[in-house]
PDB file of C-alpha atoms in Angstrom:
ATOM      1  CA  PRO A   6       9.626 -14.401  19.464  1.00 71.00           C
ATOM      2  CA  LEU A   7      11.739 -11.268  19.982  1.00 80.00           C
ATOM      3  CA  LEU A   8      15.431 -10.704  19.315  1.00 83.00           C
ATOM      4  CA  TYR A   9      17.790  -8.757  21.522  1.00 87.00           C
ATOM      5  CA  THR A  10      15.443  -7.934  24.400  1.00 88.00           C
ATOM      6  CA  LYS A  11      18.367  -7.802  26.850  1.00 90.00           C
ATOM      7  CA  SER A  12      21.500  -7.445  24.733  1.00 94.00           C
ATOM      8  CA  PHE A  13      22.794  -7.526  21.177  1.00 93.00           C
ATOM      9  CA  HIS A  14      24.758 -10.381  19.638  1.00 90.00           C
ATOM     10  CA  PHE A  15      28.207  -8.954  20.315  1.00 94.00           C
ATOM     11  CA  PRO A  16      30.720  -9.850  23.041  1.00 95.00           C
ATOM     12  CA  ASP A  17      29.872  -6.727  25.042  1.00 96.00           C
ATOM     13  CA  GLY A  18      26.141  -7.011  24.361  1.00 95.00           C
ATOM     14  CA  LYS A  19      25.998  -3.529  22.869  1.00 95.00           C
ATOM     15  CA  ALA A  20      24.634  -2.531  19.489  1.00 93.00           C
ATOM     16  CA  ARG A  21      26.813  -1.233  16.668  1.00 93.00           C
ATOM     17  CA  LEU A  22      25.680   1.976  15.003  1.00 92.00           C
ATOM     18  CA  PHE A  23      26.523   2.688  11.390  1.00 85.00           C
ATOM     19  CA  PRO A  24      26.816   6.459  10.842  1.00 87.00           C
ATOM     20  CA  LEU A  25      25.242   7.856   7.690  1.00 82.00           C
ATOM     21  CA  GLU A  26      25.426  11.139   5.861  1.00 85.00           C
ATOM     22  CA  TRP A  27      22.269  12.804   4.601  1.00 86.00           C
ATOM     23  CA  ASN A  28      21.947  12.720   0.835  1.00 84.00           C
ATOM     24  CA  GLU A  29      19.687  14.580  -1.541  1.00 86.00           C
ATOM     25  CA  PRO A  30      16.790  12.467  -2.867  1.00 85.00           C
ATOM     26  CA  CYS A  31      17.729  10.493  -5.957  1.00 84.00           C
ATOM     27  CA  GLU A  32      15.004  12.233  -7.939  1.00 89.00           C
ATOM     28  CA  GLN A  33      14.308  15.952  -7.638  1.00 90.00           C
ATOM     29  CA  GLN A  34      11.225  18.006  -8.451  1.00 93.00           C
ATOM     30  CA  ASP A  35      11.509  20.618 -11.180  1.00 94.00           C
ATOM     31  CA  GLU A  36       9.150  22.898 -13.106  1.00 94.00           C
ATOM     32  CA  GLU A  37       7.637  19.986 -15.050  1.00 96.00           C
ATOM     33  CA  TYR A  38       7.611  17.311 -12.350  1.00 96.00           C
ATOM     34  CA  ASP A  39       6.729  19.550  -9.422  1.00 97.00           C
ATOM     35  CA  ILE A  40       4.995  17.087  -7.084  1.00 97.00           C
ATOM     36  CA  HIS A  41       6.597  14.645  -4.631  1.00 96.00           C
ATOM     37  CA  LEU A  42       4.938  11.225  -4.814  1.00 95.00           C
ATOM     38  CA  ASN A  43       4.898   9.116  -1.674  1.00 94.00           C
ATOM     39  CA  ASN A  44       3.443   5.610  -1.713  1.00 91.00           C
ATOM     40  CA  GLY A  45       2.894   2.577   0.465  1.00 87.00           C
ATOM     41  CA  ARG A  46       0.281   0.306   1.974  1.00 85.00           C
ATOM     42  CA  LEU A  47      -3.268   0.846   3.185  1.00 83.00           C
ATOM     43  CA  MET A  48      -4.265  -0.414   6.607  1.00 79.00           C
ATOM     44  CA  GLU A  49      -7.113  -2.412   5.055  1.00 79.00           C
ATOM     45  CA  HIS A  50      -5.111  -4.219   2.391  1.00 77.00           C
ATOM     46  CA  PHE A  51      -1.897  -6.188   2.113  1.00 75.00           C
ATOM     47  CA  HIS A  52       0.357  -4.983  -0.683  1.00 74.00           C
ATOM     48  CA  GLU A  53      -1.635  -4.962  -3.941  1.00 72.00           C
ATOM     49  CA  GLY A  54      -4.666  -6.576  -2.319  1.00 75.00           C
ATOM     50  CA  ASN A  55      -4.507  -9.786  -4.351  1.00 75.00           C
ATOM     51  CA  MET A  56      -5.982 -11.662  -1.380  1.00 80.00           C
ATOM     52  CA  THR A  57      -7.593  -8.947   0.753  1.00 79.00           C
ATOM     53  CA  TYR A  58      -9.730  -7.596  -2.109  1.00 78.00           C
ATOM     54  CA  ARG A  59     -11.467 -10.985  -2.150  1.00 83.00           C
ATOM     55  CA  VAL A  60     -12.896 -10.244   1.316  1.00 82.00           C
ATOM     56  CA  LYS A  61     -16.265  -8.523   0.872  1.00 86.00           C
ATOM     57  CA  GLY A  62     -16.109  -6.442   4.045  1.00 81.00           C
ATOM     58  CA  ILE A  63     -12.626  -5.111   3.322  1.00 81.00           C
ATOM     59  CA  ARG A  64     -13.491  -4.433  -0.306  1.00 82.00           C
ATOM     60  CA  GLU A  65     -16.510  -2.373   0.789  1.00 82.00           C
ATOM     61  CA  GLU A  66     -14.261  -0.256   3.019  1.00 81.00           C
ATOM     62  CA  THR A  67     -11.897   0.637   0.158  1.00 83.00           C
ATOM     63  CA  PRO A  68     -13.238  -0.677  -3.166  1.00 85.00           C
ATOM     64  CA  GLU A  69     -10.664   1.203  -5.228  1.00 86.00           C
ATOM     65  CA  ARG A  70      -7.425   3.032  -4.750  1.00 86.00           C
ATOM     66  CA  PHE A  71      -7.012   6.790  -4.838  1.00 92.00           C
ATOM     67  CA  LEU A  72      -4.465   9.586  -4.927  1.00 95.00           C
ATOM     68  CA  GLU A  73      -4.404  11.530  -1.667  1.00 96.00           C
ATOM     69  CA  VAL A  74      -4.179  15.262  -2.409  1.00 97.00           C
ATOM     70  CA  SER A  75      -3.876  18.045   0.169  1.00 97.00           C
ATOM     71  CA  PRO A  76      -6.698  20.603   0.473  1.00 97.00           C
ATOM     72  CA  GLY A  77      -4.332  23.403  -0.566  1.00 97.00           C
ATOM     73  CA  LEU A  78      -3.151  21.638  -3.706  1.00 97.00           C
ATOM     74  CA  ALA A  79      -6.709  20.584  -4.523  1.00 97.00           C
ATOM     75  CA  LYS A  80      -7.911  24.183  -4.355  1.00 97.00           C
ATOM     76  CA  GLU A  81      -4.988  25.353  -6.489  1.00 96.00           C
ATOM     77  CA  ARG A  82      -5.569  22.721  -9.205  1.00 96.00           C
ATOM     78  CA  GLY A  83      -9.378  22.530  -9.102  1.00 96.00           C
ATOM     79  CA  ILE A  84      -9.426  18.969  -7.733  1.00 97.00           C
ATOM     80  CA  GLN A  85     -12.351  17.396  -5.862  1.00 96.00           C
ATOM     81  CA  ASN A  86     -13.058  13.946  -4.451  1.00 95.00           C
ATOM     82  CA  GLY A  87     -13.509  11.691  -7.468  1.00 96.00           C
ATOM     83  CA  THR A  88     -11.685  13.905  -9.961  1.00 97.00           C
ATOM     84  CA  TRP A  89      -9.744  11.736 -12.413  1.00 97.00           C
ATOM     85  CA  ILE A  90      -6.052  12.576 -12.628  1.00 97.00           C
ATOM     86  CA  ASP A  91      -3.149  11.350 -14.741  1.00 97.00           C
ATOM     87  CA  VAL A  92      -0.105  10.969 -12.517  1.00 97.00           C
ATOM     88  CA  THR A  93       3.010  11.074 -14.698  1.00 97.00           C
ATOM     89  CA  SER A  94       6.617  10.533 -13.673  1.00 96.00           C
ATOM     90  CA  ARG A  95       9.733  10.374 -15.804  1.00 94.00           C
ATOM     91  CA  ASN A  96       8.992   6.650 -16.207  1.00 94.00           C
ATOM     92  CA  GLY A  97       5.278   6.298 -16.884  1.00 95.00           C
ATOM     93  CA  THR A  98       1.674   7.336 -16.204  1.00 96.00           C
ATOM     94  CA  ILE A  99      -1.128   6.043 -13.973  1.00 94.00           C
ATOM     95  CA  ARG A 100      -4.753   7.236 -14.089  1.00 94.00           C
ATOM     96  CA  VAL A 101      -6.479   7.398 -10.718  1.00 94.00           C
ATOM     97  CA  LYS A 102      -9.213   9.251  -8.807  1.00 95.00           C
ATOM     98  CA  ALA A 103      -8.346  11.956  -6.310  1.00 96.00           C
ATOM     99  CA  LEU A 104      -9.160  11.961  -2.604  1.00 95.00           C
ATOM    100  CA  VAL A 105      -8.811  15.365  -0.940  1.00 96.00           C
ATOM    101  CA  THR A 106      -7.469  14.879   2.597  1.00 93.00           C
ATOM    102  CA  ASP A 107      -5.337  16.593   5.207  1.00 91.00           C
ATOM    103  CA  ARG A 108      -3.407  13.343   5.639  1.00 90.00           C
ATOM    104  CA  VAL A 109      -0.958  14.878   3.142  1.00 95.00           C
ATOM    105  CA  GLN A 110       0.310  18.434   2.952  1.00 95.00           C
ATOM    106  CA  GLY A 111       1.453  20.889   0.310  1.00 95.00           C
ATOM    107  CA  LYS A 112       2.784  19.399  -2.904  1.00 96.00           C
ATOM    108  CA  GLN A 113       3.175  15.874  -1.563  1.00 96.00           C
ATOM    109  CA  VAL A 114       0.668  13.258  -2.713  1.00 97.00           C
ATOM    110  CA  TYR A 115       0.193   9.676  -1.541  1.00 95.00           C
ATOM    111  CA  LEU A 116      -0.719   6.744  -3.764  1.00 93.00           C
ATOM    112  CA  PRO A 117      -1.482   3.352  -2.186  1.00 89.00           C
ATOM    113  CA  LEU A 118       0.107   0.479  -4.081  1.00 84.00           C
ATOM    114  CA  THR A 119      -3.151  -1.531  -4.137  1.00 75.00           C
ATOM    115  CA  SER A 120      -3.563  -2.180  -7.840  1.00 75.00           C
ATOM    116  CA  SER A 121      -2.436  -4.845 -10.263  1.00 64.00           C
ATOM    117  CA  GLU A 122      -3.791  -2.953 -13.290  1.00 70.00           C
ATOM    118  CA  GLY A 123      -1.536   0.058 -12.787  1.00 75.00           C
ATOM    119  CA  PRO A 124       1.118  -0.831 -10.203  1.00 83.00           C
ATOM    120  CA  ILE A 125       3.133   1.913  -8.553  1.00 86.00           C
ATOM    121  CA  ASN A 126       6.253   0.491 -10.210  1.00 88.00           C
ATOM    122  CA  VAL A 127       5.040   2.093 -13.444  1.00 91.00           C
ATOM    123  CA  LEU A 128       6.028   5.413 -11.889  1.00 93.00           C
ATOM    124  CA  THR A 129       9.052   4.595  -9.751  1.00 91.00           C
ATOM    125  CA  GLY A 130      12.587   4.365 -11.081  1.00 88.00           C
ATOM    126  CA  SER A 131      15.531   2.051 -10.525  1.00 88.00           C
ATOM    127  CA  MET A 132      17.552   4.256  -8.161  1.00 89.00           C
ATOM    128  CA  VAL A 133      18.768   2.729  -4.901  1.00 88.00           C
ATOM    129  CA  ASP A 134      20.208   3.940  -1.621  1.00 84.00           C
ATOM    130  CA  LYS A 135      23.991   4.076  -1.892  1.00 82.00           C
ATOM    131  CA  ASP A 136      24.587   2.476   1.531  1.00 80.00           C
ATOM    132  CA  VAL A 137      22.037  -0.328   1.858  1.00 82.00           C
ATOM    133  CA  HIS A 138      20.864  -0.541  -1.781  1.00 87.00           C
ATOM    134  CA  THR A 139      17.163  -0.442  -0.957  1.00 87.00           C
ATOM    135  CA  PRO A 140      15.067   0.904  -3.863  1.00 87.00           C
ATOM    136  CA  ALA A 141      14.279   4.624  -3.687  1.00 86.00           C
ATOM    137  CA  TYR A 142      10.566   4.017  -4.199  1.00 87.00           C
ATOM    138  CA  LYS A 143       9.571   7.036  -2.109  1.00 89.00           C
ATOM    139  CA  GLU A 144      11.695   9.540  -4.025  1.00 89.00           C
ATOM    140  CA  THR A 145       9.613  10.004  -7.176  1.00 94.00           C
ATOM    141  CA  ALA A 146       8.780  13.334  -8.807  1.00 95.00           C
ATOM    142  CA  VAL A 147       5.525  13.514 -10.763  1.00 97.00           C
ATOM    143  CA  ARG A 148       3.227  15.943 -12.517  1.00 97.00           C
ATOM    144  CA  LEU A 149      -0.560  15.938 -12.213  1.00 98.00           C
ATOM    145  CA  THR A 150      -2.877  16.351 -15.182  1.00 98.00           C
ATOM    146  CA  VAL A 151      -6.420  17.074 -14.030  1.00 97.00           C
ATOM    147  CA  LEU A 152      -8.843  15.411 -16.453  1.00 97.00           C
ATOM    148  CA  PRO A 153     -12.214  16.880 -17.548  1.00 94.00           C
ATOM    149  CA  PHE A 154     -14.335  14.080 -16.119  1.00 91.00           C
ATOM    150  CA  HIS A 155     -15.437  13.179 -12.620  1.00 92.00           C
ATOM    151  CA  GLY A 156     -16.261   9.956 -10.805  1.00 92.00           C
ATOM    152  CA  ASP A 157     -17.675   8.865  -7.454  1.00 92.00           C
ATOM    153  CA  ASN A 158     -15.794   9.488  -4.249  1.00 92.00           C
ATOM    154  CA  PRO A 159     -13.247   6.619  -4.139  1.00 90.00           C
ATOM    155  CA  LEU A 160     -13.592   6.328  -0.360  1.00 87.00           C
ATOM    156  CA  ARG A 161     -16.983   5.104   0.833  1.00 85.00           C
ATOM    157  CA  PRO A 162     -18.809   6.751   3.795  1.00 84.00           C
ATOM    158  CA  LEU A 163     -18.473   3.631   5.969  1.00 80.00           C
ATOM    159  CA  ASN A 164     -14.658   3.897   5.954  1.00 81.00           C
ATOM    160  CA  PHE A 165     -13.142   4.490   9.395  1.00 80.00           C
ATOM    161  CA  ARG A 166     -11.258   7.575   8.138  1.00 79.00           C
ATOM    162  CA  TYR A 167     -14.474   9.597   8.224  1.00 78.00           C
ATOM    163  CA  SER A 168     -15.145   8.907  11.883  1.00 70.00           C
ATOM    164  CA  GLY A 169     -11.539   9.174  12.964  1.00 68.00           C
ATOM    165  CA  LYS A 170     -12.161   6.241  15.302  1.00 69.00           C
ATOM    166  CA  PRO A 171     -10.733   2.998  13.918  1.00 67.00           C
ATOM    167  CA  THR A 172     -11.849  -0.186  15.628  1.00 69.00           C
ATOM    168  CA  PRO A 173      -9.305  -0.897  18.374  1.00 71.00           C
ATOM    169  CA  GLN A 174      -7.567  -4.251  18.203  1.00 73.00           C
ATOM    170  CA  ASN A 175      -4.675  -5.612  20.230  1.00 79.00           C
ATOM    171  CA  GLY A 176      -2.482  -7.096  17.537  1.00 76.00           C
ATOM    172  CA  VAL A 177      -3.675  -9.704  15.063  1.00 77.00           C
ATOM    173  CA  GLU A 178      -6.010 -11.488  17.532  1.00 83.00           C
ATOM    174  CA  VAL A 179      -6.301 -14.453  15.183  1.00 86.00           C
ATOM    175  CA  GLU A 180      -8.071 -16.428  17.933  1.00 88.00           C
ATOM    176  CA  ARG A 181     -11.173 -14.328  17.268  1.00 86.00           C
ATOM    177  CA  LYS A 182     -11.219 -15.600  13.690  1.00 85.00           C
ATOM    178  CA  TRP A 183     -10.819 -19.214  14.801  1.00 88.00           C
ATOM    179  CA  LYS A 184     -13.881 -18.910  17.068  1.00 90.00           C
ATOM    180  CA  ARG A 185     -16.199 -17.670  14.327  1.00 88.00           C
ATOM    181  CA  SER A 186     -19.019 -20.052  13.390  1.00 89.00           C
ATOM    182  CA  ASP A 187     -18.187 -19.740   9.674  1.00 87.00           C
ATOM    183  CA  TYR A 188     -14.451 -20.433  10.070  1.00 86.00           C
ATOM    184  CA  ARG A 189     -13.078 -23.589   8.461  1.00 81.00           C
ATOM    185  CA  LEU A 190      -9.593 -24.920   8.870  1.00 79.00           C
ATOM    186  CA  PRO A 191      -7.551 -24.647   5.626  1.00 75.00           C
ATOM    187  CA  GLY A 192      -7.992 -27.798   3.538  1.00 68.00           C
ATOM    188  CA  MET A 193     -11.276 -28.842   5.127  1.00 65.00           C
ATOM    189  CA  PRO A 194     -14.260 -29.617   2.853  1.00 64.00           C
ATOM    190  CA  PRO A 195     -15.535 -28.196   0.584  1.00 60.00           C
ATOM    191  CA  GLU A 196     -12.204 -26.505  -0.123  1.00 55.00           C
ATOM    192  CA  LEU A 197     -10.183 -29.742   0.111  1.00 53.00           C
ATOM    193  CA  VAL A 198      -7.540 -29.905  -2.590  1.00 55.00           C
ATOM    194  CA  GLN A 199      -5.648 -33.117  -3.276  1.00 55.00           C
ATOM    195  CA  ILE A 200      -2.266 -32.233  -4.774  1.00 55.00           C
ATOM    196  CA  GLY A 201      -0.489 -35.594  -4.926  1.00 54.00           C
ATOM    197  CA  ASN A 202      -0.017 -38.987  -3.300  1.00 51.00           C
ATOM    198  CA  GLY A 203       3.620 -38.620  -2.377  1.00 50.00           C
ATOM    199  CA  ASN A 204       5.129 -40.357  -5.415  1.00 49.00           C
ATOM    200  CA  GLY A 205       4.568 -37.665  -8.019  1.00 46.00           C
ATOM    201  CA  HIS A 206       1.131 -38.831  -9.228  1.00 45.00           C
ATOM    202  CA  LYS A 207      -1.931 -36.613  -8.843  1.00 42.00           C
ATOM    203  CA  HIS A 208      -5.210 -38.266  -8.062  1.00 41.00           C
ATOM    204  CA  GLY A 209      -8.743 -37.472  -7.026  1.00 43.00           C
ATOM    205  CA  SER A 210     -11.481 -35.540  -8.794  1.00 42.00           C
ATOM    206  CA  GLY A 211     -12.326 -31.859  -8.927  1.00 43.00           C
ATOM    207  CA  GLN A 212      -8.724 -30.744  -8.450  1.00 42.00           C
ATOM    208  CA  LYS A 213      -7.938 -27.060  -8.287  1.00 43.00           C
ATOM    209  CA  HIS A 214      -4.736 -25.760  -9.770  1.00 42.00           C
TER     210      HIS A 214
END
């Protein structure tokens, strides 16, 4: 289950370190694109939420995505919770509600990637790290256009971020799910799906594709 708990896979058992030099971000802020956009996952959802948004309880926690804006930047730009903002990079634009929070600071904003309608890739470029060639998704400069209309707070009051006390859990603890009275093994009725009979012919009624 774990690699290299005692030694690394080299004759002497020691790790090999690859020295790197610090490089400037691929994309720099300037007078027009003066905000640094960071992005990534939410604790509640996996990637864009294609599966997790189908779960009622999780969807109630975070029914929509938001742009996290620092209190200082919000005051400077006249932004409140629920303010609609156009986030524009050198590649595209996404429209999203603002969430004012001290989880970000200064002129850095955070945009979860939980959306299929306006994916974060609309904003990011094609630059890569010169050593390992990973995409530079977290090095995007944007500008914010505060729009003249306002919506509801995108983060509901029941979300754990308001209490500051997330429910403790030791790892995945999937056994708890298996013990629930409403849990059904995958493929058990009424969700049974017959794909084929082993020789390339589909059979059965009510197939799902």
